[in-house]
Coordinates of C-alpha atoms in Angstrom, one line a residue:
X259 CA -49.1 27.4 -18.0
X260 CA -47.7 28.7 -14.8
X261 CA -45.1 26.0 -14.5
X262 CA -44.6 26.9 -18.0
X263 CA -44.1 30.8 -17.6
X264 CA -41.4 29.6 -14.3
X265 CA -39.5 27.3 -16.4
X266 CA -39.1 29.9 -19.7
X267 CA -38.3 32.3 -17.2
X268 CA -35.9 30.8 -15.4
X269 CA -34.2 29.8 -18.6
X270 CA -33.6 33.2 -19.9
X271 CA -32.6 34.0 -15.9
X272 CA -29.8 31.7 -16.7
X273 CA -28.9 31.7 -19.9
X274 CA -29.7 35.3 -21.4
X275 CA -29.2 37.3 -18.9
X276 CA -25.5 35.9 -18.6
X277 CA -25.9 34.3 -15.2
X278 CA -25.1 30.5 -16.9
X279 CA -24.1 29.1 -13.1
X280 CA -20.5 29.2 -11.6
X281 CA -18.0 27.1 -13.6
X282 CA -15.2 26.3 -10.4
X283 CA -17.2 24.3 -8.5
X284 CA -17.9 21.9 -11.9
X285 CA -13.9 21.9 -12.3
X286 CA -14.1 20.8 -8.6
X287 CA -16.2 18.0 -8.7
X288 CA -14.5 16.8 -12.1
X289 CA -10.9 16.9 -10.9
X290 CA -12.7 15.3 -7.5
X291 CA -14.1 12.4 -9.6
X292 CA -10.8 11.7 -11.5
X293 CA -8.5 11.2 -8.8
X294 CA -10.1 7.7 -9.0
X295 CA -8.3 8.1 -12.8
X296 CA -4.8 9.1 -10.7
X297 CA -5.2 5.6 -8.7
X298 CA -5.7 3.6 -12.3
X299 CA -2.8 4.9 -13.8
X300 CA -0.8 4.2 -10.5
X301 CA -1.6 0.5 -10.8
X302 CA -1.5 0.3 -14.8
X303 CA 2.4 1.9 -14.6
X304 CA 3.3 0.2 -11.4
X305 CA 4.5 -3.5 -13.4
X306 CA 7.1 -1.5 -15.1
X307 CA 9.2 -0.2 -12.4
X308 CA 8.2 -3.5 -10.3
X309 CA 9.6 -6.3 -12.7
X310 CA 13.4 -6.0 -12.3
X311 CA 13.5 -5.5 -8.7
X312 CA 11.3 -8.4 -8.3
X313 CA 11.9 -10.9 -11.0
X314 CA 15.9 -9.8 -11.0
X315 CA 16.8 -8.6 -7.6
X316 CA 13.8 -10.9 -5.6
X317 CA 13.6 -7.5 -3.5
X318 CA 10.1 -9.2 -1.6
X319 CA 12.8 -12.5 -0.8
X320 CA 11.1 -15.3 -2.7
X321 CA 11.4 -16.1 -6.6
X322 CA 9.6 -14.1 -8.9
X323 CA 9.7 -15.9 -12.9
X324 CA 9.0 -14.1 -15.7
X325 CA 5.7 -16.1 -16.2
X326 CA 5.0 -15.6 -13.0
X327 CA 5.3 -11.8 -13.0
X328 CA 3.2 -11.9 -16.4
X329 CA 0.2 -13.5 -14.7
X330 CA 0.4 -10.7 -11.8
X331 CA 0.5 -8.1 -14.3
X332 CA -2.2 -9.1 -16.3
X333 CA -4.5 -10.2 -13.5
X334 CA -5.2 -6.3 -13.2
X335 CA -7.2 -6.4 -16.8
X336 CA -9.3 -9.6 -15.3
X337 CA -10.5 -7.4 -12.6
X338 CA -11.5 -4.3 -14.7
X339 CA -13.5 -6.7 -17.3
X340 CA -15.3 -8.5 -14.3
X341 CA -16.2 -4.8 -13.4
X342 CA -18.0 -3.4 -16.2
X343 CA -21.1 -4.3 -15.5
X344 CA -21.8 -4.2 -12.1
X345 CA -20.8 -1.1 -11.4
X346 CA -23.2 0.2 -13.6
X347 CA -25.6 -1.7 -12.0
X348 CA -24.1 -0.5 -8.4
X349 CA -24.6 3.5 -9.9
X350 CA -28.5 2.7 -10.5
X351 CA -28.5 1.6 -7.0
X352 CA -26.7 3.7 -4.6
X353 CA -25.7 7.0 -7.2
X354 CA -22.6 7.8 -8.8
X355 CA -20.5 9.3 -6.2
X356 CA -21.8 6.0 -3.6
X357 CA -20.6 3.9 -6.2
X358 CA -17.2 5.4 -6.7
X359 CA -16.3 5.8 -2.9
X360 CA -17.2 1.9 -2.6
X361 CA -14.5 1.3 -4.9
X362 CA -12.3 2.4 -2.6
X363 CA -12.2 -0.9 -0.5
X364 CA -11.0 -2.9 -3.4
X365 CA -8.0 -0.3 -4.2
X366 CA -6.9 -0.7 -0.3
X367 CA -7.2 -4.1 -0.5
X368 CA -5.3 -4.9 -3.3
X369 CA -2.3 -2.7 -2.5
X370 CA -2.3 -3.7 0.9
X371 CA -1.9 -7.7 0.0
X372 CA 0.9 -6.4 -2.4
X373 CA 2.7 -4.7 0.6
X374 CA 2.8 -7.6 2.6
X375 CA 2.8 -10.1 0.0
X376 CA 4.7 -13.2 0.5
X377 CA 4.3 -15.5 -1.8
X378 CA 3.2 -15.4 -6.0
X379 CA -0.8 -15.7 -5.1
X380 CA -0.7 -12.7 -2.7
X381 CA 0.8 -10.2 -5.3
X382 CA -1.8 -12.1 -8.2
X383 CA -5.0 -11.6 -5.8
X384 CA -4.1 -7.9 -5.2
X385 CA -3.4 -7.0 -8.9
X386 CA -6.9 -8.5 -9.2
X387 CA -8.3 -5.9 -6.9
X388 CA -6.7 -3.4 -8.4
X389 CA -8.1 -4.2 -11.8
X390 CA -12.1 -4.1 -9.8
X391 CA -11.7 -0.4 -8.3
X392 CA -9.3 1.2 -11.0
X393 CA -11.7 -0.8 -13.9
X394 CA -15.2 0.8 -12.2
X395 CA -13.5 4.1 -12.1
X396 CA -13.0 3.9 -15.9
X397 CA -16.9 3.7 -16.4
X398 CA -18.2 5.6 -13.0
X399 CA -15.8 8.9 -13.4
X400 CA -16.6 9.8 -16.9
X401 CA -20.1 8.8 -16.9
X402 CA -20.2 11.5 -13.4
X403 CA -18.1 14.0 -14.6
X404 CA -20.3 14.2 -18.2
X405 CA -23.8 13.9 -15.8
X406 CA -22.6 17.1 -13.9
X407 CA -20.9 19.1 -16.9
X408 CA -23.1 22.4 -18.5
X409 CA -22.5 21.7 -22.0
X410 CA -20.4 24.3 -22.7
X411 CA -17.3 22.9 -20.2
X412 CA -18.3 19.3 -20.8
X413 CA -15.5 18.3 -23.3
X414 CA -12.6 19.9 -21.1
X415 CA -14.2 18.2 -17.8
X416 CA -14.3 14.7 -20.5
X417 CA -10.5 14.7 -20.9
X418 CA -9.4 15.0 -17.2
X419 CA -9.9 11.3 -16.7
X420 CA -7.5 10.4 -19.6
X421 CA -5.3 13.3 -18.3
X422 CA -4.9 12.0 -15.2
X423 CA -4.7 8.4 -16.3
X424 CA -1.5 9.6 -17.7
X425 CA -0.5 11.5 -14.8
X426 CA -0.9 8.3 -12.7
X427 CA 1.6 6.4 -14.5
X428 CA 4.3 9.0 -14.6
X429 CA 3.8 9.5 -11.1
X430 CA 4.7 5.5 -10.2
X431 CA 7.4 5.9 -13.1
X432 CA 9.2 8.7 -10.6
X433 CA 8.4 7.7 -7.8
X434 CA 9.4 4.0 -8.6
X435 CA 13.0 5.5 -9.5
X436 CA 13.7 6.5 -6.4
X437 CA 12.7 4.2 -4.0
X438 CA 11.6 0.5 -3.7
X439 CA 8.8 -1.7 -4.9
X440 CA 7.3 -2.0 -1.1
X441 CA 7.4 1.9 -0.3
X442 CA 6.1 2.7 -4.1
X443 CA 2.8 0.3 -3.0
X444 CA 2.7 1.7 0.2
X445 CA 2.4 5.3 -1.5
X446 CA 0.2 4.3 -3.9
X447 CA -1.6 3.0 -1.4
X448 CA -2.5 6.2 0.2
X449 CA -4.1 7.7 -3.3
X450 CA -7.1 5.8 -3.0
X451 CA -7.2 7.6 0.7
X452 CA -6.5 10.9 -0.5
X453 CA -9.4 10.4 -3.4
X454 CA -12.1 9.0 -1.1
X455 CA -11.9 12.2 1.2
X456 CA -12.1 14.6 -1.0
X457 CA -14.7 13.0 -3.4
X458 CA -16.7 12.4 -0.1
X459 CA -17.4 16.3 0.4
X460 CA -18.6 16.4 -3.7
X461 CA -22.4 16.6 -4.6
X462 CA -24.2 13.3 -6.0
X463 CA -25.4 13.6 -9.8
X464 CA -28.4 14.9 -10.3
X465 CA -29.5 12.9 -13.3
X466 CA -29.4 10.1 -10.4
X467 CA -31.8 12.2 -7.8
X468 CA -34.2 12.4 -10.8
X469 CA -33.7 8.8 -11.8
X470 CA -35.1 8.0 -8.4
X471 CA -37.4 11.1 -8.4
X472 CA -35.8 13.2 -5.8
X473 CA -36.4 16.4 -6.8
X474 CA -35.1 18.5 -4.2
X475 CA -31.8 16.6 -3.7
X476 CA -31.3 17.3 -7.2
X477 CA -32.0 20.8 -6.8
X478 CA -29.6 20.9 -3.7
X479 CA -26.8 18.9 -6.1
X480 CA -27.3 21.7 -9.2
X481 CA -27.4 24.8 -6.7
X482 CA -23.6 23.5 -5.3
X483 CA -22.6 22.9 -9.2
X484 CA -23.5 26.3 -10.6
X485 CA -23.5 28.2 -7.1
X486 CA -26.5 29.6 -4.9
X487 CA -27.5 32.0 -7.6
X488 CA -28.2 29.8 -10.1
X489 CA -31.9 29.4 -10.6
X490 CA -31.7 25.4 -11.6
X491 CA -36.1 25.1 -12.5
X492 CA -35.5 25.0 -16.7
X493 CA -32.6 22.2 -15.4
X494 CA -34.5 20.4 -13.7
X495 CA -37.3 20.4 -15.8
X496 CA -35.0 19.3 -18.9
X497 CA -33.7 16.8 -17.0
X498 CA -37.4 15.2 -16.0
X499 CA -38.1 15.5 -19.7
X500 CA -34.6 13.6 -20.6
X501 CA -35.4 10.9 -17.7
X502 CA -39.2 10.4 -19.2
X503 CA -37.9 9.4 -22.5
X504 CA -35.9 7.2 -22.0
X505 CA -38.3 5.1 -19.3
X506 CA -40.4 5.6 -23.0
X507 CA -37.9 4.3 -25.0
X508 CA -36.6 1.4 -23.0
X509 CA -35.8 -1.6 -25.2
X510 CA -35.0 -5.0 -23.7
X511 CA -31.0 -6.4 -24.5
X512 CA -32.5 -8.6 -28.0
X513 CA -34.6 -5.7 -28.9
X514 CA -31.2 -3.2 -29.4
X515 CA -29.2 -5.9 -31.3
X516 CA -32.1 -5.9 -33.9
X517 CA -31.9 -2.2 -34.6
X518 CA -28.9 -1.4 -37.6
X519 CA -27.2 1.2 -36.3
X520 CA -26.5 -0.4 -32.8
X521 CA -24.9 -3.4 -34.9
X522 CA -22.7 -1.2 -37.0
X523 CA -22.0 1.1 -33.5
X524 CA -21.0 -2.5 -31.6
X525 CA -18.8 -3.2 -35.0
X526 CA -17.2 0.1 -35.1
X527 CA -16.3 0.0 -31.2
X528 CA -15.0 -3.7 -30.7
X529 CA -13.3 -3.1 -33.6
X530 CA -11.2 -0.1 -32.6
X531 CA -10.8 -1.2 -28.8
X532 CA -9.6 -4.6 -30.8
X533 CA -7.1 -2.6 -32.8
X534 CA -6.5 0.1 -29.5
X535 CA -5.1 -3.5 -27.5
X536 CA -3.7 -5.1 -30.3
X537 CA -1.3 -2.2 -31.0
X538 CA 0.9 -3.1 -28.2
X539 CA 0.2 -0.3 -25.9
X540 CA -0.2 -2.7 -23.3
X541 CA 3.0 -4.4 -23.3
X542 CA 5.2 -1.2 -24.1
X543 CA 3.6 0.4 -20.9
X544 CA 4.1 -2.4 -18.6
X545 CA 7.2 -3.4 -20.1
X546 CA 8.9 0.0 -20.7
X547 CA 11.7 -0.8 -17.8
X548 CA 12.7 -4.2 -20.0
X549 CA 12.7 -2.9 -23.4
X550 CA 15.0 -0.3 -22.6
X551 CA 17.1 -2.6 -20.5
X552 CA 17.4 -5.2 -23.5
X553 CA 18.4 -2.5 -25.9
X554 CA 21.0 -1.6 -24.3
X555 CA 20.4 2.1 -24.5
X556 CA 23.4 3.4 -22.0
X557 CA 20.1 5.2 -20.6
X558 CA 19.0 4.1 -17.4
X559 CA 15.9 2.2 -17.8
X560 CA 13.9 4.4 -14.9
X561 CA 15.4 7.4 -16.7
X562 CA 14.3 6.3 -20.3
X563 CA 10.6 5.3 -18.5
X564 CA 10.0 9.3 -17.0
X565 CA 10.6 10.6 -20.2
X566 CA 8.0 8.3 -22.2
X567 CA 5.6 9.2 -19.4
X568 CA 6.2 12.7 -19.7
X569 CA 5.6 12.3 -23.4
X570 CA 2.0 10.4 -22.9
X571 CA 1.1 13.2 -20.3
X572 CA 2.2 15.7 -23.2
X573 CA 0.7 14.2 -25.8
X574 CA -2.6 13.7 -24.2
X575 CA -2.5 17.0 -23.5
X576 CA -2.5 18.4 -26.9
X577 CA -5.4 15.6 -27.7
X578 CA -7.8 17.1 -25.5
X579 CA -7.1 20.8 -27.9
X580 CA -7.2 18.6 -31.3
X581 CA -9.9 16.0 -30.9
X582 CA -12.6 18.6 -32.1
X583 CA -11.0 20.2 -34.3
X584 CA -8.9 17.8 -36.9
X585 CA -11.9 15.0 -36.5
X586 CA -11.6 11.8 -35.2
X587 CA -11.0 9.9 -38.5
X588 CA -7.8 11.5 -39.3
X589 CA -6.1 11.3 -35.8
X590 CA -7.0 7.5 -35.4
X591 CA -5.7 6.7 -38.8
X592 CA -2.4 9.2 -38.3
X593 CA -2.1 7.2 -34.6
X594 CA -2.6 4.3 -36.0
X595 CA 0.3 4.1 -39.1
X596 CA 2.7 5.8 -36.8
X597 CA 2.6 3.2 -34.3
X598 CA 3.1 0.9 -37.3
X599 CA 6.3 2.7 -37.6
X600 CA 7.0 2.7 -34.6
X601 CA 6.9 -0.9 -33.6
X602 CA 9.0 -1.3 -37.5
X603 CA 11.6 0.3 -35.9
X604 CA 11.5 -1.3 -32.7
X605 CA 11.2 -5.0 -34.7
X606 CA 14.3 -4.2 -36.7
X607 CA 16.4 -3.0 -33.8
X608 CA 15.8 -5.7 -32.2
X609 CA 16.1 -8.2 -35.3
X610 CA 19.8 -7.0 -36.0
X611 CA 20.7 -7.0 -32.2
X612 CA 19.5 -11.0 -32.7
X613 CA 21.5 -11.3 -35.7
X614 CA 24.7 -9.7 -34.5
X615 CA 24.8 -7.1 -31.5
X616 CA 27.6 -5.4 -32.5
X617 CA 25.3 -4.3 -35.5
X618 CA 23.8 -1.9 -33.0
X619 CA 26.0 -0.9 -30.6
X620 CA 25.8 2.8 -32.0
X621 CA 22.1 2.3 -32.3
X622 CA 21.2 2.8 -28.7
X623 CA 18.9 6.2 -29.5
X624 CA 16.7 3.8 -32.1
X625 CA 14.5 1.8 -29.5
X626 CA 14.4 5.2 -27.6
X627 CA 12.8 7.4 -30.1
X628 CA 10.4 4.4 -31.5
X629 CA 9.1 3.6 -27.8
X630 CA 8.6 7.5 -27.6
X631 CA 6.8 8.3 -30.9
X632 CA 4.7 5.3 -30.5
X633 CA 3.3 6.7 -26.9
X634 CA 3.0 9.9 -28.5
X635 CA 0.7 8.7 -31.9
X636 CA -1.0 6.3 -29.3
X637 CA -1.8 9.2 -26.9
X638 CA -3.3 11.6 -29.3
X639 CA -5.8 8.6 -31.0
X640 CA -5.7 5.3 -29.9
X641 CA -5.6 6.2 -26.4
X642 CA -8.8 8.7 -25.6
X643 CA -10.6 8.3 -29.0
X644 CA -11.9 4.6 -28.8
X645 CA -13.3 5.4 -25.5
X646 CA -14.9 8.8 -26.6
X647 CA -16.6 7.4 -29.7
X648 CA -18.2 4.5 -27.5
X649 CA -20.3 7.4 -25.6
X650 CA -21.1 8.9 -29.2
X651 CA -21.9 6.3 -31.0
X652 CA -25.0 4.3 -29.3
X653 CA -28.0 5.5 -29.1
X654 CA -29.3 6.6 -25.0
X655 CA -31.7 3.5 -24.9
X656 CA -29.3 0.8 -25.5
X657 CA -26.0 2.3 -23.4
X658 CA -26.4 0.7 -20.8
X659 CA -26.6 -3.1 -22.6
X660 CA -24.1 -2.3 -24.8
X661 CA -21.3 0.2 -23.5
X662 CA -20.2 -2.3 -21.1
X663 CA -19.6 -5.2 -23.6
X664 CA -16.6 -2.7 -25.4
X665 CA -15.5 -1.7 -21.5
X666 CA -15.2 -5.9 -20.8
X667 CA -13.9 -6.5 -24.3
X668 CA -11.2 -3.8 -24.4
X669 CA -9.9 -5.3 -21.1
X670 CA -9.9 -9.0 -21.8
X671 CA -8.2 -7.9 -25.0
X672 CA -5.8 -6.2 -22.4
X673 CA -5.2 -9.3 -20.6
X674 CA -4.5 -11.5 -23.3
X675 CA -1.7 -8.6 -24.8
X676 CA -0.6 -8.8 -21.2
X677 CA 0.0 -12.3 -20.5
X678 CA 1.0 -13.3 -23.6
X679 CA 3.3 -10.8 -24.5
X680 CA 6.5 -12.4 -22.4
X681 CA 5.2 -16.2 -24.1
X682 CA 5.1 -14.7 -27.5
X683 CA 8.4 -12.9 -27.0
X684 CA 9.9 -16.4 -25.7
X685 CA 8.5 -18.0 -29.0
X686 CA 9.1 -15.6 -31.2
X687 CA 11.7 -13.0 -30.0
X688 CA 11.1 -9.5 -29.3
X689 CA 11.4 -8.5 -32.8
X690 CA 9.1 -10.9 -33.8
X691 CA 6.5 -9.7 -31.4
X692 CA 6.9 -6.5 -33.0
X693 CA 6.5 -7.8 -36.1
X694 CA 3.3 -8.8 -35.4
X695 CA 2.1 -5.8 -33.4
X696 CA 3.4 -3.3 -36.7
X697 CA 1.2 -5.4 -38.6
X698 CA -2.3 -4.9 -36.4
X699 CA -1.5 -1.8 -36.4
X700 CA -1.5 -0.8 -40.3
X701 CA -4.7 -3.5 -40.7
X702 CA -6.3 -1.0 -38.1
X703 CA -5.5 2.5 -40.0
X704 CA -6.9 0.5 -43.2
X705 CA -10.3 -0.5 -40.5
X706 CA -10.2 3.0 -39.3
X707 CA -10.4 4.5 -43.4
X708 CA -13.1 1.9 -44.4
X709 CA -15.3 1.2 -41.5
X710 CA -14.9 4.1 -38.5
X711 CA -17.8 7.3 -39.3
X712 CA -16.2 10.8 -39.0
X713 CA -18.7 12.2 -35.8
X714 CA -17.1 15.7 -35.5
X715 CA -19.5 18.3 -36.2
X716 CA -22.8 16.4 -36.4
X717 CA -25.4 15.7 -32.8
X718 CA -25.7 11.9 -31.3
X719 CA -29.5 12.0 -33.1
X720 CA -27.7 12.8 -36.5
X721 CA -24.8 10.0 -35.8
X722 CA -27.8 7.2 -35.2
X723 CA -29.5 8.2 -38.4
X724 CA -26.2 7.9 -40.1
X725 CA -25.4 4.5 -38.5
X726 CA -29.1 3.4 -40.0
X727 CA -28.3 3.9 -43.6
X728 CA -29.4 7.4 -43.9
X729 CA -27.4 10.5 -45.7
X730 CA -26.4 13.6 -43.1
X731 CA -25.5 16.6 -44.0
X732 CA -22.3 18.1 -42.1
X733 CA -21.9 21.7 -41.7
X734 CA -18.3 20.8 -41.1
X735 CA -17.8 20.0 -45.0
X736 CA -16.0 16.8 -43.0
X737 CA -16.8 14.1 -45.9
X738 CA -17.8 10.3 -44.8
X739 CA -16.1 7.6 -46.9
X740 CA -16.9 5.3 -44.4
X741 CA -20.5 5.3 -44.6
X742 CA -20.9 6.7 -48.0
X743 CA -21.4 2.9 -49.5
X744 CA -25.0 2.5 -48.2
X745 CA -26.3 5.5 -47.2
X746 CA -29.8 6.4 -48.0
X747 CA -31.1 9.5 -49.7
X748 CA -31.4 12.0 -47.1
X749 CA -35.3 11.3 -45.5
X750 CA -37.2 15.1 -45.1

């Protein structure tokens, strides 16, 4: 009863009486944990200001062919699927922030073996590096930066990692303009650095300090999150209480595929990270540089490049204000049939350009505006949603089976885009390939309408009773066509 009487005390303390914990230090720790995101992007841009100097101009002094650069860029994606599940397995060991700073070996590695690279095989190995540290960062920053969140900053602190994703690739986009493929790797090269020494001097999760039942290490980590005056008891007691249940409800791998709503949330999630790949996004990212340089624009292509990344920087911006508020349905399926448009436009540009060139030789602004309007619809849908509906959408006891199999999933799918794109463009054309890529994409808006549950406005508990069949009501008046074929009558 005493322990009782502490914890209900402390919780008004905190919560009643206004004194909710500091906020800074949480924006700190989150900006802290996504400069690993800054190092992704760096490597995910990096193909597109690297392929003419080196296929083109040989810049490192031996040949570069197009296959070959198609295998180093895609090598990258190979890396971040063989990641997915270890590192969750490395943040049960040694803790989040352990887990994260480990990472940093690979990123050194991989962009030191691209500095000095001599030869095909050196540039393919370090991509592959790149792909292990930037890959565990996708999976070890947001799961961090949502374990030390109060829930009332948790959403803004979710979107930094897409942010700086974004911010990543701009940043090699400029840079890459001004200077040459060596000192761009050497640069990006020291952001791995940079991120390792400040995320050193961060606090450790303390959902991981209870996991291992360290009690006063996680009272240390709380008190540096929410400042010395925060009295963290009703915290830590909710967080014991969260940590028992699910030691209670731990189901083995088989067990989780035989519950309903984890095989209509594994459905729902392959299927949009399937339709998120299949888009294109890969190969308009990593090959901005040449589809600006094949149409011909009178734009220089590293010009034409800073502005698309200024768009996705923009655009994921105004995500992060939106998501919550129009509902994820209607931004995926808006995403979605605009970059069918998008790559329409980009197919029949290119199409009459085959046909007869001089066809388009006042069309140079075409390829321009598609390319930008598809990074746009792509960066306030396709882009962050996927990834945000994968932590919603399976239940606590079967996240860590099942969360990784979309994480290595989405980035083989990457790979395959990757690597195949420049084959598929030498068997089909480029306007072909667009072709193809305009029609994924309007087969994934009609996915998105039939298949994908609106979650806005309901809790995770109400999401896996709707995944089993049942009927939720939504105080958001946000209706559910896609699960309104089998739902139950509402249980009581």
């Amino acid at each position: 009863c005493s322990q009782t009487r502490e914890t209900m005390s402390s919780f008004v303390v905190n919560n009643v009486a206004g004194e909710s914990g500091r906020k800074l230090p949480q924006y700190i720790a989150g900006l802290a944990a996504s400069g690993g995101a800054l190092a992704a992007g760096t490597f995910l841009g990096w193909t597109s200001p690297a392929e003419i100097p080196l296929v083109q101009k040989q810049e490192y002094g031996f040949p570069i062919s197009t296959e070959d650069f198609s295998w180093i860029g895609s090598m990258a994606n190979l890396g971040a699927a063989l990641m997915c599940f270890p590192i969750g397995i490395l943040m049960k060991m040694i803790g989040r922030k352990w887990a994260m700073l480990t990472m940093v070996l690979p990123l050194l590695l991989g962009w030191l073996l691209i500095i000095f690279a001599n030869n095909v095989a050196m540039l393919m190995v370090g991509r592959f590096f790149l792909g292990i540290g930037g890959g565990a960062f996708c999976i070890a920053a947001p799961t961090y930066t949502a374990e030390i969140a109060q829930s009332s900053i948790r959403g803004t602190l979710g979107t930094f990692f897409q942010l700086l994703v974004t911010i990543g690739i701009l940043f090699v986009y400029g840079v890459g303009a001004a200077v040459n493929v060596q000192v761009l790797s050497i640069i990006c090269g020291v952001i791995p650095l940079v991120f390792g020494l400040i995320f050193f001097f961060m606090p450790e999760s303390p959902h991981y300090f209870i996991e291992k039942n360290r009690e006063d290490d996680a009272s240390k980590s709380l008190k540096w999150l929410r400042g010395n005056r925060y009295d963290e008891r009703a915290e830590i007691e909710e967080l014991k209480a969260e940590d028992a249940k699910i030691r209670e409800d731990k189901i083995t791998f088989v067990q989780g595929f035989k519950q309903r709503a984890t095989i209509r949330a594994l459905i729902i999630s392959l299927g949009l990270m399937f339709f998120q790949q299949l888009s294109g996004i890969n190969a308009v990212i990593f090959y901005t540089t040449t589809i600006f340089d094949d149409a011909n624009t009178g734009l220089e292509a590293t010009a034409a490049t800073i502005i698309v990344g200024v768009i996705q920087v923009v655009a994921t911006l105004l995500a992060t204000f939106i998501v919550d508020k129009a509902g994820r349905r209607i931004l995926l399926m808006i995403s979605d049939f605009f970059m069918a448009v998008s790559t329409i436009l980009l197919a029949v540009y290119f199409q009459l350009k085959e046909d007869d060139a001089s066809q388009v030789a006042n069309l140079g602004w075409l390829p321009v505006l598609a390319v930008c309007l598809f990074i746009a619809m792509f960066s306030i849908g396709f882009g962050p949603i996927p990834w945000l509906m994968v932590g919603e959408l399976f239940a606590n006891n079967v996240k860590a089976y099942v969360s990784p199999l979309a994480g290595v999933f989405n980035w083989l799918l990457a790979f395959l885009v990757t690597k195949v794109f420049t084959n598929l463009r030498d068997a089909l054309g480029i306007a072909g390939v667009f072709w193809l890529f305009s029609g994924l994409s309007l087969l994934g808006t009609v996915f998105v309408f039939f298949i994908v549950p609106e979650t806005k406005g309901i809790t995770l508990a109400e999401i896996q009773r709707m995944l089993s069949g049942e009927k939720v009501r939504r105080s958001s008046g946000h209706s559910n066509p896609a699960m309104e074929d089998d739902e139950k009558p509402e249980t009581r």
